[in-house]
Amino acid sequence: MKIAIVTPYDSANCGAYLQAYANKCFLEKNNHNVCFVQWRNRKQRKKEYFSKPNTIKELIRYVQRYPFLCTRYKCMTKALEEFNVQKNISNIDCIIVGSDEIWNIKVSQFQNPIFYGGVDQKCCIAYAPSAGQAEPKDYEDFPWVRKCLETMTYAGVRDENTKNIVENLAAKQVKIVCDPTMLLPINEFNFPHERKIKDKYMIVYSYSVPKEHQVYLKRYARKNNLKLVSICLYQPWCDLNINCHPLEFSSYIQFSECVYTTTFHGTIFTLLNHKNCAIYSPSKKLKDLLKWTHKEEAMLSLVATYDEFESLVSKQHSYELFETIIAKKRKESQEIYREALKSCGV
């Protein structure tokens, strides 16, 4: 069957790309023809990388990051060749909306009805969308969202907060499923497995690292003779800032000594690669992920001391229980997804 996915496949970050790629891989392994719905033009996509600075401070930061952003834009543009992107979807049998934070109504680009099934299709399924940090009251100015959610076929949402929002707005019981990047074992994705950095290194993957943690990271790296390597996101205080193809993202984590991350997908690939780690984030979705995977032990507090940070990132984590939980959740999510597709005649 012909399936079109509505998701920010062309985002500037690796996580959004990888969830789109993983969803595509799962559907193709189930013998479906997959494409992605073009939801914005090239100019709009480019603006995400090169947004106009509004203050002197922002201008200085922009100039500092500009060469990195240019390389990032070229790298991610090249990566889009993996996807079949279509503007005309009149011949599509089914639309899949998800994954990622496409239901976070607080983000202006996700105030577009297309992310809520607002397309003229007989079948529309939600798989693992997230509302991020949004709350039910945030949807009050968007009454059309309720109507879209009421008519949606659900294969599940990604986290507890999104589940509560859907049940509040649409009065529908929905299940929590795993992110597409967990739908298949990591060795079933076509990721390269090649070490690119000769020296021992620690990965930093974060949009913003608290000053306290920056101090800890630099101190720990010096003490253990590690390079601090930021991948795909610019951190001027790191030893190396590397742009890579998103399909290489996992291998950079795989060959690292340990990982510091504050992101959802950074955490997923850290756990899937069984790394020593320190994970910091106040976000609901990340706390929810660590809770159901029983990896709350990897969480780092903002007010942690250096000794606590060092103890956490040096700890040899056991991943036996994690793999058992993931295998069960993966199987359940696959079954729910296939059943939703079947109910739509796909």
mmCIF file of C-alpha atoms in Angstrom:
data_model
loop_
_atom_site.group_PDB
_atom_site.id
_atom_site.type_symbol
_atom_site.label_atom_id
_atom_site.label_comp_id
_atom_site.label_asym_id
_atom_site.label_seq_id
_atom_site.Cartn_x
_atom_site.Cartn_y
_atom_site.Cartn_z
ATOM 1 C CA MET A 1 0.000 0.000 0.000
ATOM 2 C CA LYS A 2 1.025 3.619 -0.521
ATOM 3 C CA ILE A 3 1.619 5.445 2.757
ATOM 4 C CA ALA A 4 2.567 9.093 3.262
ATOM 5 C CA ILE A 5 4.167 10.232 6.521
ATOM 6 C CA VAL A 6 3.547 13.725 7.883
ATOM 7 C CA THR A 7 6.474 14.672 10.100
ATOM 8 C CA PRO A 8 9.328 17.236 10.196
ATOM 9 C CA TYR A 9 11.631 14.914 8.233
ATOM 10 C CA ASP A 10 13.586 17.966 7.045
ATOM 11 C CA SER A 11 14.316 19.394 10.485
ATOM 12 C CA ALA A 12 17.760 20.752 11.352
ATOM 13 C CA ASN A 13 18.262 18.189 14.112
ATOM 14 C CA CYS A 14 19.265 14.535 13.884
ATOM 15 C CA GLY A 15 16.513 13.256 16.166
ATOM 16 C CA ALA A 16 13.671 14.445 13.944
ATOM 17 C CA TYR A 17 15.408 13.003 10.884
ATOM 18 C CA LEU A 18 16.105 9.651 12.543
ATOM 19 C CA GLN A 19 12.550 9.120 13.787
ATOM 20 C CA ALA A 20 11.321 9.778 10.236
ATOM 21 C CA TYR A 21 13.907 7.382 8.804
ATOM 22 C CA ALA A 22 13.054 4.700 11.382
ATOM 23 C CA ASN A 23 9.319 4.977 10.707
ATOM 24 C CA LYS A 24 10.015 4.618 6.988
ATOM 25 C CA CYS A 25 12.198 1.538 7.600
ATOM 26 C CA PHE A 26 9.541 -0.178 9.710
ATOM 27 C CA LEU A 27 6.779 0.429 7.166
ATOM 28 C CA GLU A 28 8.969 -0.719 4.274
ATOM 29 C CA LYS A 29 9.851 -3.902 6.165
ATOM 30 C CA ASN A 30 6.085 -4.467 6.328
ATOM 31 C CA ASN A 31 5.878 -4.219 2.527
ATOM 32 C CA HIS A 32 4.474 -0.703 2.178
ATOM 33 C CA ASN A 33 5.551 1.995 -0.277
ATOM 34 C CA VAL A 34 6.471 5.063 1.752
ATOM 35 C CA CYS A 35 6.815 8.749 0.975
ATOM 36 C CA PHE A 36 6.886 11.954 3.023
ATOM 37 C CA VAL A 37 4.496 14.867 2.651
ATOM 38 C CA GLN A 38 6.226 18.129 1.750
ATOM 39 C CA TRP A 39 4.949 20.525 4.389
ATOM 40 C CA ARG A 40 7.176 23.540 3.721
ATOM 41 C CA ASN A 41 9.343 24.954 0.947
ATOM 42 C CA ARG A 42 13.121 25.241 0.689
ATOM 43 C CA LYS A 43 13.170 28.876 1.814
ATOM 44 C CA GLN A 44 11.224 28.046 4.982
ATOM 45 C CA ARG A 45 13.524 25.124 5.757
ATOM 46 C CA LYS A 46 16.634 27.246 5.282
ATOM 47 C CA LYS A 47 15.285 29.818 7.732
ATOM 48 C CA GLU A 48 15.482 27.200 10.496
ATOM 49 C CA TYR A 49 19.272 27.184 10.085
ATOM 50 C CA PHE A 50 19.879 30.845 9.346
ATOM 51 C CA SER A 51 17.370 32.800 11.426
ATOM 52 C CA LYS A 52 17.958 36.554 11.534
ATOM 53 C CA PRO A 53 19.622 37.739 14.782
ATOM 54 C CA ASN A 54 17.715 40.421 16.701
ATOM 55 C CA THR A 55 20.346 41.626 19.172
ATOM 56 C CA ILE A 56 24.090 42.337 19.168
ATOM 57 C CA LYS A 57 24.632 39.286 21.366
ATOM 58 C CA GLU A 58 22.678 37.094 18.947
ATOM 59 C CA LEU A 59 24.620 38.563 16.001
ATOM 60 C CA ILE A 60 27.986 37.715 17.598
ATOM 61 C CA ARG A 61 26.799 34.180 18.304
ATOM 62 C CA TYR A 62 25.447 33.856 14.760
ATOM 63 C CA VAL A 63 28.756 34.948 13.186
ATOM 64 C CA GLN A 64 30.617 32.506 15.424
ATOM 65 C CA ARG A 65 28.377 29.612 14.404
ATOM 66 C CA TYR A 66 27.885 30.532 10.732
ATOM 67 C CA PRO A 67 30.522 28.200 9.161
ATOM 68 C CA PHE A 68 29.182 25.323 11.267
ATOM 69 C CA LEU A 69 25.594 26.102 10.212
ATOM 70 C CA CYS A 70 26.545 26.197 6.527
ATOM 71 C CA THR A 71 28.111 22.755 6.775
ATOM 72 C CA ARG A 72 25.136 21.524 8.792
ATOM 73 C CA TYR A 73 22.688 22.759 6.168
ATOM 74 C CA LYS A 74 24.597 21.051 3.339
ATOM 75 C CA CYS A 75 24.912 17.831 5.326
ATOM 76 C CA MET A 76 21.216 17.633 6.201
ATOM 77 C CA THR A 77 20.195 18.602 2.666
ATOM 78 C CA LYS A 78 22.279 15.715 1.334
ATOM 79 C CA ALA A 79 20.631 13.378 3.858
ATOM 80 C CA LEU A 80 17.182 14.165 2.437
ATOM 81 C CA GLU A 81 18.109 12.102 -0.617
ATOM 82 C CA GLU A 82 17.147 9.068 1.498
ATOM 83 C CA PHE A 83 13.512 10.207 1.404
ATOM 84 C CA ASN A 84 10.863 10.177 -1.295
ATOM 85 C CA VAL A 85 9.138 13.536 -0.763
ATOM 86 C CA GLN A 86 5.803 14.247 -2.442
ATOM 87 C CA LYS A 87 3.679 17.378 -2.665
ATOM 88 C CA ASN A 88 0.735 15.708 -4.397
ATOM 89 C CA ILE A 89 -0.657 12.868 -2.258
ATOM 90 C CA SER A 90 -3.941 12.279 -4.078
ATOM 91 C CA ASN A 91 -2.974 8.673 -4.865
ATOM 92 C CA ILE A 92 -2.029 7.791 -1.275
ATOM 93 C CA ASP A 93 -3.929 5.040 0.584
ATOM 94 C CA CYS A 94 -3.089 6.152 4.119
ATOM 95 C CA ILE A 95 -1.555 9.093 5.996
ATOM 96 C CA ILE A 96 0.625 8.576 9.088
ATOM 97 C CA VAL A 97 1.102 11.588 11.370
ATOM 98 C CA GLY A 98 4.089 11.299 13.677
ATOM 99 C CA SER A 99 6.409 11.021 15.331
ATOM 100 C CA ASP A 100 8.226 13.889 17.118
ATOM 101 C CA GLU A 101 6.654 16.970 18.759
ATOM 102 C CA ILE A 102 4.178 17.615 15.962
ATOM 103 C CA TRP A 103 1.334 18.147 18.466
ATOM 104 C CA ASN A 104 3.174 20.769 20.501
ATOM 105 C CA ILE A 105 0.776 23.612 19.714
ATOM 106 C CA LYS A 106 3.102 26.079 21.467
ATOM 107 C CA VAL A 107 5.482 25.769 18.502
ATOM 108 C CA SER A 108 4.265 27.960 15.625
ATOM 109 C CA GLN A 109 5.215 25.549 12.840
ATOM 110 C CA PHE A 110 3.076 22.859 14.486
ATOM 111 C CA GLN A 111 -0.035 25.037 14.430
ATOM 112 C CA ASN A 112 -0.566 23.662 10.935
ATOM 113 C CA PRO A 113 -3.638 21.375 10.528
ATOM 114 C CA ILE A 114 -1.616 18.994 8.356
ATOM 115 C CA PHE A 115 0.103 17.654 11.503
ATOM 116 C CA TYR A 116 -3.270 16.765 13.038
ATOM 117 C CA GLY A 117 -4.679 14.881 10.091
ATOM 118 C CA GLY A 118 -6.132 17.977 8.456
ATOM 119 C CA VAL A 119 -5.816 16.442 5.014
ATOM 120 C CA ASP A 120 -8.480 15.092 2.684
ATOM 121 C CA GLN A 121 -7.768 11.395 3.169
ATOM 122 C CA LYS A 122 -10.037 8.472 4.016
ATOM 123 C CA CYS A 123 -7.515 7.062 6.486
ATOM 124 C CA CYS A 124 -5.252 8.932 8.899
ATOM 125 C CA ILE A 125 -3.287 7.221 11.680
ATOM 126 C CA ALA A 126 -1.306 8.799 14.511
ATOM 127 C CA TYR A 127 1.843 6.924 15.486
ATOM 128 C CA ALA A 128 3.868 8.239 18.445
ATOM 129 C CA PRO A 129 3.245 11.988 18.136
ATOM 130 C CA SER A 130 4.235 14.114 21.123
ATOM 131 C CA ALA A 131 2.776 17.325 22.534
ATOM 132 C CA GLY A 132 6.084 18.176 24.172
ATOM 133 C CA GLN A 133 5.643 20.670 27.001
ATOM 134 C CA ALA A 134 2.150 21.766 25.882
ATOM 135 C CA GLU A 135 -0.830 21.613 28.250
ATOM 136 C CA PRO A 136 -4.581 21.227 27.531
ATOM 137 C CA LYS A 137 -5.180 24.967 28.043
ATOM 138 C CA ASP A 138 -2.718 25.762 25.231
ATOM 139 C CA TYR A 139 -5.190 24.318 22.691
ATOM 140 C CA GLU A 140 -8.064 26.619 23.655
ATOM 141 C CA ASP A 141 -7.288 29.039 20.812
ATOM 142 C CA PHE A 142 -7.212 26.175 18.296
ATOM 143 C CA PRO A 143 -10.690 24.566 18.380
ATOM 144 C CA TRP A 144 -10.027 22.733 15.114
ATOM 145 C CA VAL A 145 -7.459 20.548 16.917
ATOM 146 C CA ARG A 146 -10.188 18.868 18.979
ATOM 147 C CA LYS A 147 -12.142 17.963 15.838
ATOM 148 C CA CYS A 148 -9.033 16.509 14.192
ATOM 149 C CA LEU A 149 -8.139 14.450 17.259
ATOM 150 C CA GLU A 150 -11.700 13.126 17.539
ATOM 151 C CA THR A 151 -11.620 11.706 13.997
ATOM 152 C CA MET A 152 -8.080 10.307 14.185
ATOM 153 C CA THR A 153 -7.253 6.588 14.191
ATOM 154 C CA TYR A 154 -4.687 6.010 16.930
ATOM 155 C CA ALA A 155 -1.759 3.632 16.865
ATOM 156 C CA GLY A 156 -0.573 5.295 20.065
ATOM 157 C CA VAL A 157 1.197 8.411 21.333
ATOM 158 C CA ARG A 158 4.750 8.803 22.589
ATOM 159 C CA ASP A 159 4.414 9.935 26.189
ATOM 160 C CA GLU A 160 2.124 10.329 29.186
ATOM 161 C CA ASN A 161 1.566 14.064 28.692
ATOM 162 C CA THR A 162 0.359 13.559 25.102
ATOM 163 C CA LYS A 163 -1.886 10.691 26.210
ATOM 164 C CA ASN A 164 -3.501 12.963 28.817
ATOM 165 C CA ILE A 165 -4.019 15.767 26.281
ATOM 166 C CA VAL A 166 -5.675 13.467 23.717
ATOM 167 C CA GLU A 167 -7.922 11.925 26.357
ATOM 168 C CA ASN A 168 -8.821 15.407 27.632
ATOM 169 C CA LEU A 169 -9.565 16.943 24.229
ATOM 170 C CA ALA A 170 -10.929 13.990 22.264
ATOM 171 C CA ALA A 171 -12.268 11.747 25.047
ATOM 172 C CA LYS A 172 -10.424 8.786 23.506
ATOM 173 C CA GLN A 173 -8.372 6.164 25.301
ATOM 174 C CA VAL A 174 -4.937 5.900 23.688
ATOM 175 C CA LYS A 175 -1.880 3.791 24.397
ATOM 176 C CA ILE A 176 1.733 4.833 24.758
ATOM 177 C CA VAL A 177 4.015 3.330 22.120
ATOM 178 C CA CYS A 178 7.745 3.521 21.603
ATOM 179 C CA ASP A 179 9.409 6.120 19.417
ATOM 180 C CA PRO A 180 10.004 4.905 15.828
ATOM 181 C CA THR A 181 13.750 4.736 16.543
ATOM 182 C CA MET A 182 12.951 1.858 18.909
ATOM 183 C CA LEU A 183 10.554 0.024 16.577
ATOM 184 C CA LEU A 184 13.369 -2.125 15.211
ATOM 185 C CA PRO A 185 16.547 -3.398 16.910
ATOM 186 C CA ILE A 186 19.376 -0.944 16.292
ATOM 187 C CA ASN A 187 21.308 -3.503 14.220
ATOM 188 C CA GLU A 188 18.426 -3.670 11.712
ATOM 189 C CA PHE A 189 18.868 -0.047 10.681
ATOM 190 C CA ASN A 190 21.384 0.692 7.946
ATOM 191 C CA PHE A 191 23.720 2.641 10.228
ATOM 192 C CA PRO A 192 27.460 2.690 9.446
ATOM 193 C CA HIS A 193 29.716 1.258 12.153
ATOM 194 C CA GLU A 194 33.012 3.036 11.618
ATOM 195 C CA ARG A 195 35.124 4.883 14.160
ATOM 196 C CA LYS A 196 35.791 8.412 12.885
ATOM 197 C CA ILE A 197 37.748 9.887 15.833
ATOM 198 C CA LYS A 198 41.096 8.336 16.757
ATOM 199 C CA ASP A 199 41.346 9.835 20.258
ATOM 200 C CA LYS A 200 39.195 8.781 23.177
ATOM 201 C CA TYR A 201 36.254 11.128 23.486
ATOM 202 C CA MET A 202 33.072 12.028 25.319
ATOM 203 C CA ILE A 203 29.975 12.987 23.332
ATOM 204 C CA VAL A 204 28.023 16.135 24.159
ATOM 205 C CA TYR A 205 24.625 16.339 22.477
ATOM 206 C CA SER A 206 22.562 19.261 23.686
ATOM 207 C CA TYR A 207 20.965 22.492 22.525
ATOM 208 C CA SER A 208 21.960 24.203 25.749
ATOM 209 C CA VAL A 209 24.252 22.956 28.510
ATOM 210 C CA PRO A 210 23.948 24.627 31.943
ATOM 211 C CA LYS A 211 27.102 26.506 32.968
ATOM 212 C CA GLU A 212 27.526 24.233 35.991
ATOM 213 C CA HIS A 213 27.563 21.159 33.778
ATOM 214 C CA GLN A 214 29.995 22.748 31.313
ATOM 215 C CA VAL A 215 32.485 23.138 34.161
ATOM 216 C CA TYR A 216 32.003 19.497 35.186
ATOM 217 C CA LEU A 217 32.354 18.214 31.630
ATOM 218 C CA LYS A 218 35.614 20.081 30.999
ATOM 219 C CA ARG A 219 37.038 18.976 34.341
ATOM 220 C CA TYR A 220 36.071 15.333 33.767
ATOM 221 C CA ALA A 221 37.493 15.356 30.228
ATOM 222 C CA ARG A 222 40.833 16.780 31.399
ATOM 223 C CA LYS A 223 41.067 14.274 34.234
ATOM 224 C CA ASN A 224 40.362 11.310 31.948
ATOM 225 C CA ASN A 225 42.256 12.548 28.873
ATOM 226 C CA LEU A 226 39.110 12.732 26.745
ATOM 227 C CA LYS A 227 38.178 15.019 23.887
ATOM 228 C CA LEU A 228 34.827 16.743 24.325
ATOM 229 C CA VAL A 229 32.974 16.247 21.053
ATOM 230 C CA SER A 230 29.699 17.976 20.225
ATOM 231 C CA ILE A 231 27.886 16.375 17.306
ATOM 232 C CA CYS A 232 25.475 18.276 15.062
ATOM 233 C CA LEU A 233 24.926 21.078 17.598
ATOM 234 C CA TYR A 234 27.489 23.849 18.120
ATOM 235 C CA GLN A 235 29.169 24.180 21.527
ATOM 236 C CA PRO A 236 32.109 26.656 21.416
ATOM 237 C CA TRP A 237 33.644 25.273 24.626
ATOM 238 C CA CYS A 238 33.987 21.716 23.259
ATOM 239 C CA ASP A 239 37.235 20.457 21.694
ATOM 240 C CA LEU A 240 35.509 19.373 18.492
ATOM 241 C CA ASN A 241 32.242 20.363 16.836
ATOM 242 C CA ILE A 242 31.337 17.787 14.226
ATOM 243 C CA ASN A 243 28.675 17.775 11.549
ATOM 244 C CA CYS A 244 27.796 14.289 10.423
ATOM 245 C CA HIS A 245 25.185 12.602 8.277
ATOM 246 C CA PRO A 246 22.318 11.721 10.648
ATOM 247 C CA LEU A 247 22.761 8.030 9.843
ATOM 248 C CA GLU A 248 26.283 8.337 11.333
ATOM 249 C CA PHE A 249 24.906 9.793 14.572
ATOM 250 C CA SER A 250 24.621 6.427 16.319
ATOM 251 C CA SER A 251 28.179 5.371 15.444
ATOM 252 C CA TYR A 252 29.660 8.508 17.032
ATOM 253 C CA ILE A 253 27.856 7.550 20.232
ATOM 254 C CA GLN A 254 28.784 3.876 19.847
ATOM 255 C CA PHE A 255 32.545 4.564 19.817
ATOM 256 C CA SER A 256 32.537 7.186 22.582
ATOM 257 C CA GLU A 257 33.664 6.528 26.149
ATOM 258 C CA CYS A 258 30.560 8.174 27.599
ATOM 259 C CA VAL A 259 27.770 10.608 26.752
ATOM 260 C CA TYR A 260 26.214 13.774 28.148
ATOM 261 C CA THR A 261 22.872 14.686 26.610
ATOM 262 C CA THR A 262 19.780 16.736 27.337
ATOM 263 C CA THR A 263 17.675 15.550 24.393
ATOM 264 C CA PHE A 264 15.089 12.844 23.825
ATOM 265 C CA HIS A 265 16.725 11.137 20.844
ATOM 266 C CA GLY A 266 20.207 11.691 22.225
ATOM 267 C CA THR A 267 19.045 9.674 25.229
ATOM 268 C CA ILE A 268 17.473 6.938 23.101
ATOM 269 C CA PHE A 269 20.648 6.315 21.106
ATOM 270 C CA THR A 270 22.788 6.536 24.232
ATOM 271 C CA LEU A 271 20.704 3.810 25.863
ATOM 272 C CA LEU A 272 20.467 1.678 22.720
ATOM 273 C CA ASN A 273 24.271 1.754 22.502
ATOM 274 C CA HIS A 274 24.590 0.848 26.217
ATOM 275 C CA LYS A 275 26.811 3.814 27.094
ATOM 276 C CA ASN A 276 27.954 5.271 30.385
ATOM 277 C CA CYS A 277 26.085 8.544 30.567
ATOM 278 C CA ALA A 278 24.718 11.569 32.364
ATOM 279 C CA ILE A 279 21.307 12.743 31.183
ATOM 280 C CA TYR A 280 19.908 16.107 32.164
ATOM 281 C CA SER A 281 16.560 17.519 31.129
ATOM 282 C CA PRO A 282 13.544 19.112 32.778
ATOM 283 C CA SER A 283 11.288 18.010 29.891
ATOM 284 C CA LYS A 284 8.256 15.828 30.548
ATOM 285 C CA LYS A 285 8.881 13.550 27.569
ATOM 286 C CA LEU A 286 12.452 12.716 28.600
ATOM 287 C CA LYS A 287 11.532 12.046 32.213
ATOM 288 C CA ASP A 288 8.727 9.806 30.968
ATOM 289 C CA LEU A 289 11.150 7.903 28.699
ATOM 290 C CA LEU A 290 13.607 7.290 31.540
ATOM 291 C CA LYS A 291 10.776 6.198 33.807
ATOM 292 C CA TRP A 292 9.262 3.506 31.573
ATOM 293 C CA THR A 293 12.692 2.208 30.517
ATOM 294 C CA HIS A 294 13.742 2.040 34.191
ATOM 295 C CA LYS A 295 16.811 4.198 33.490
ATOM 296 C CA GLU A 296 16.090 7.024 35.927
ATOM 297 C CA GLU A 297 19.452 6.189 37.509
ATOM 298 C CA ALA A 298 21.085 7.974 34.544
ATOM 299 C CA MET A 299 19.456 11.322 35.379
ATOM 300 C CA LEU A 300 21.680 14.191 36.446
ATOM 301 C CA SER A 301 20.350 16.950 38.677
ATOM 302 C CA LEU A 302 21.005 20.604 37.875
ATOM 303 C CA VAL A 303 22.324 21.057 41.416
ATOM 304 C CA ALA A 304 24.490 17.921 41.415
ATOM 305 C CA THR A 305 28.025 18.278 42.763
ATOM 306 C CA TYR A 306 31.043 17.413 40.630
ATOM 307 C CA ASP A 307 31.579 14.234 42.650
ATOM 308 C CA GLU A 308 27.996 13.176 41.916
ATOM 309 C CA PHE A 309 28.480 13.948 38.215
ATOM 310 C CA GLU A 310 31.742 11.990 38.078
ATOM 311 C CA SER A 311 30.221 9.026 39.885
ATOM 312 C CA LEU A 312 27.253 8.965 37.506
ATOM 313 C CA VAL A 313 29.143 9.247 34.225
ATOM 314 C CA SER A 314 31.807 6.742 35.337
ATOM 315 C CA LYS A 315 29.262 4.171 36.467
ATOM 316 C CA GLN A 316 29.029 0.946 34.480
ATOM 317 C CA HIS A 317 25.298 0.798 33.803
ATOM 318 C CA SER A 318 23.531 -2.527 33.515
ATOM 319 C CA TYR A 319 21.364 -2.717 30.392
ATOM 320 C CA GLU A 320 19.910 -6.197 30.842
ATOM 321 C CA LEU A 321 16.585 -4.976 32.283
ATOM 322 C CA PHE A 322 16.477 -2.141 29.749
ATOM 323 C CA GLU A 323 16.761 -4.581 26.834
ATOM 324 C CA THR A 324 14.022 -6.789 28.295
ATOM 325 C CA ILE A 325 11.696 -3.805 28.672
ATOM 326 C CA ILE A 326 12.509 -2.458 25.201
ATOM 327 C CA ALA A 327 11.945 -5.842 23.544
ATOM 328 C CA LYS A 328 8.508 -6.093 25.161
ATOM 329 C CA LYS A 329 7.565 -2.494 24.334
ATOM 330 C CA ARG A 330 8.819 -2.895 20.768
ATOM 331 C CA LYS A 331 6.682 -5.986 20.220
ATOM 332 C CA GLU A 332 3.589 -4.317 21.711
ATOM 333 C CA SER A 333 4.115 -1.163 19.628
ATOM 334 C CA GLN A 334 4.613 -3.131 16.418
ATOM 335 C CA GLU A 335 1.384 -5.058 17.036
ATOM 336 C CA ILE A 336 -0.589 -1.878 17.798
ATOM 337 C CA TYR A 337 0.821 -0.183 14.688
ATOM 338 C CA ARG A 338 0.027 -3.132 12.404
ATOM 339 C CA GLU A 339 -3.481 -3.411 13.848
ATOM 340 C CA ALA A 340 -4.138 0.289 13.198
ATOM 341 C CA LEU A 341 -2.929 -0.103 9.611
ATOM 342 C CA LYS A 342 -5.128 -3.170 9.209
ATOM 343 C CA SER A 343 -8.185 -1.302 10.545
ATOM 344 C CA CYS A 344 -7.680 1.277 7.808
ATOM 345 C CA GLY A 345 -7.501 -1.442 5.197
ATOM 346 C CA VAL A 346 -3.766 -1.015 4.700
#
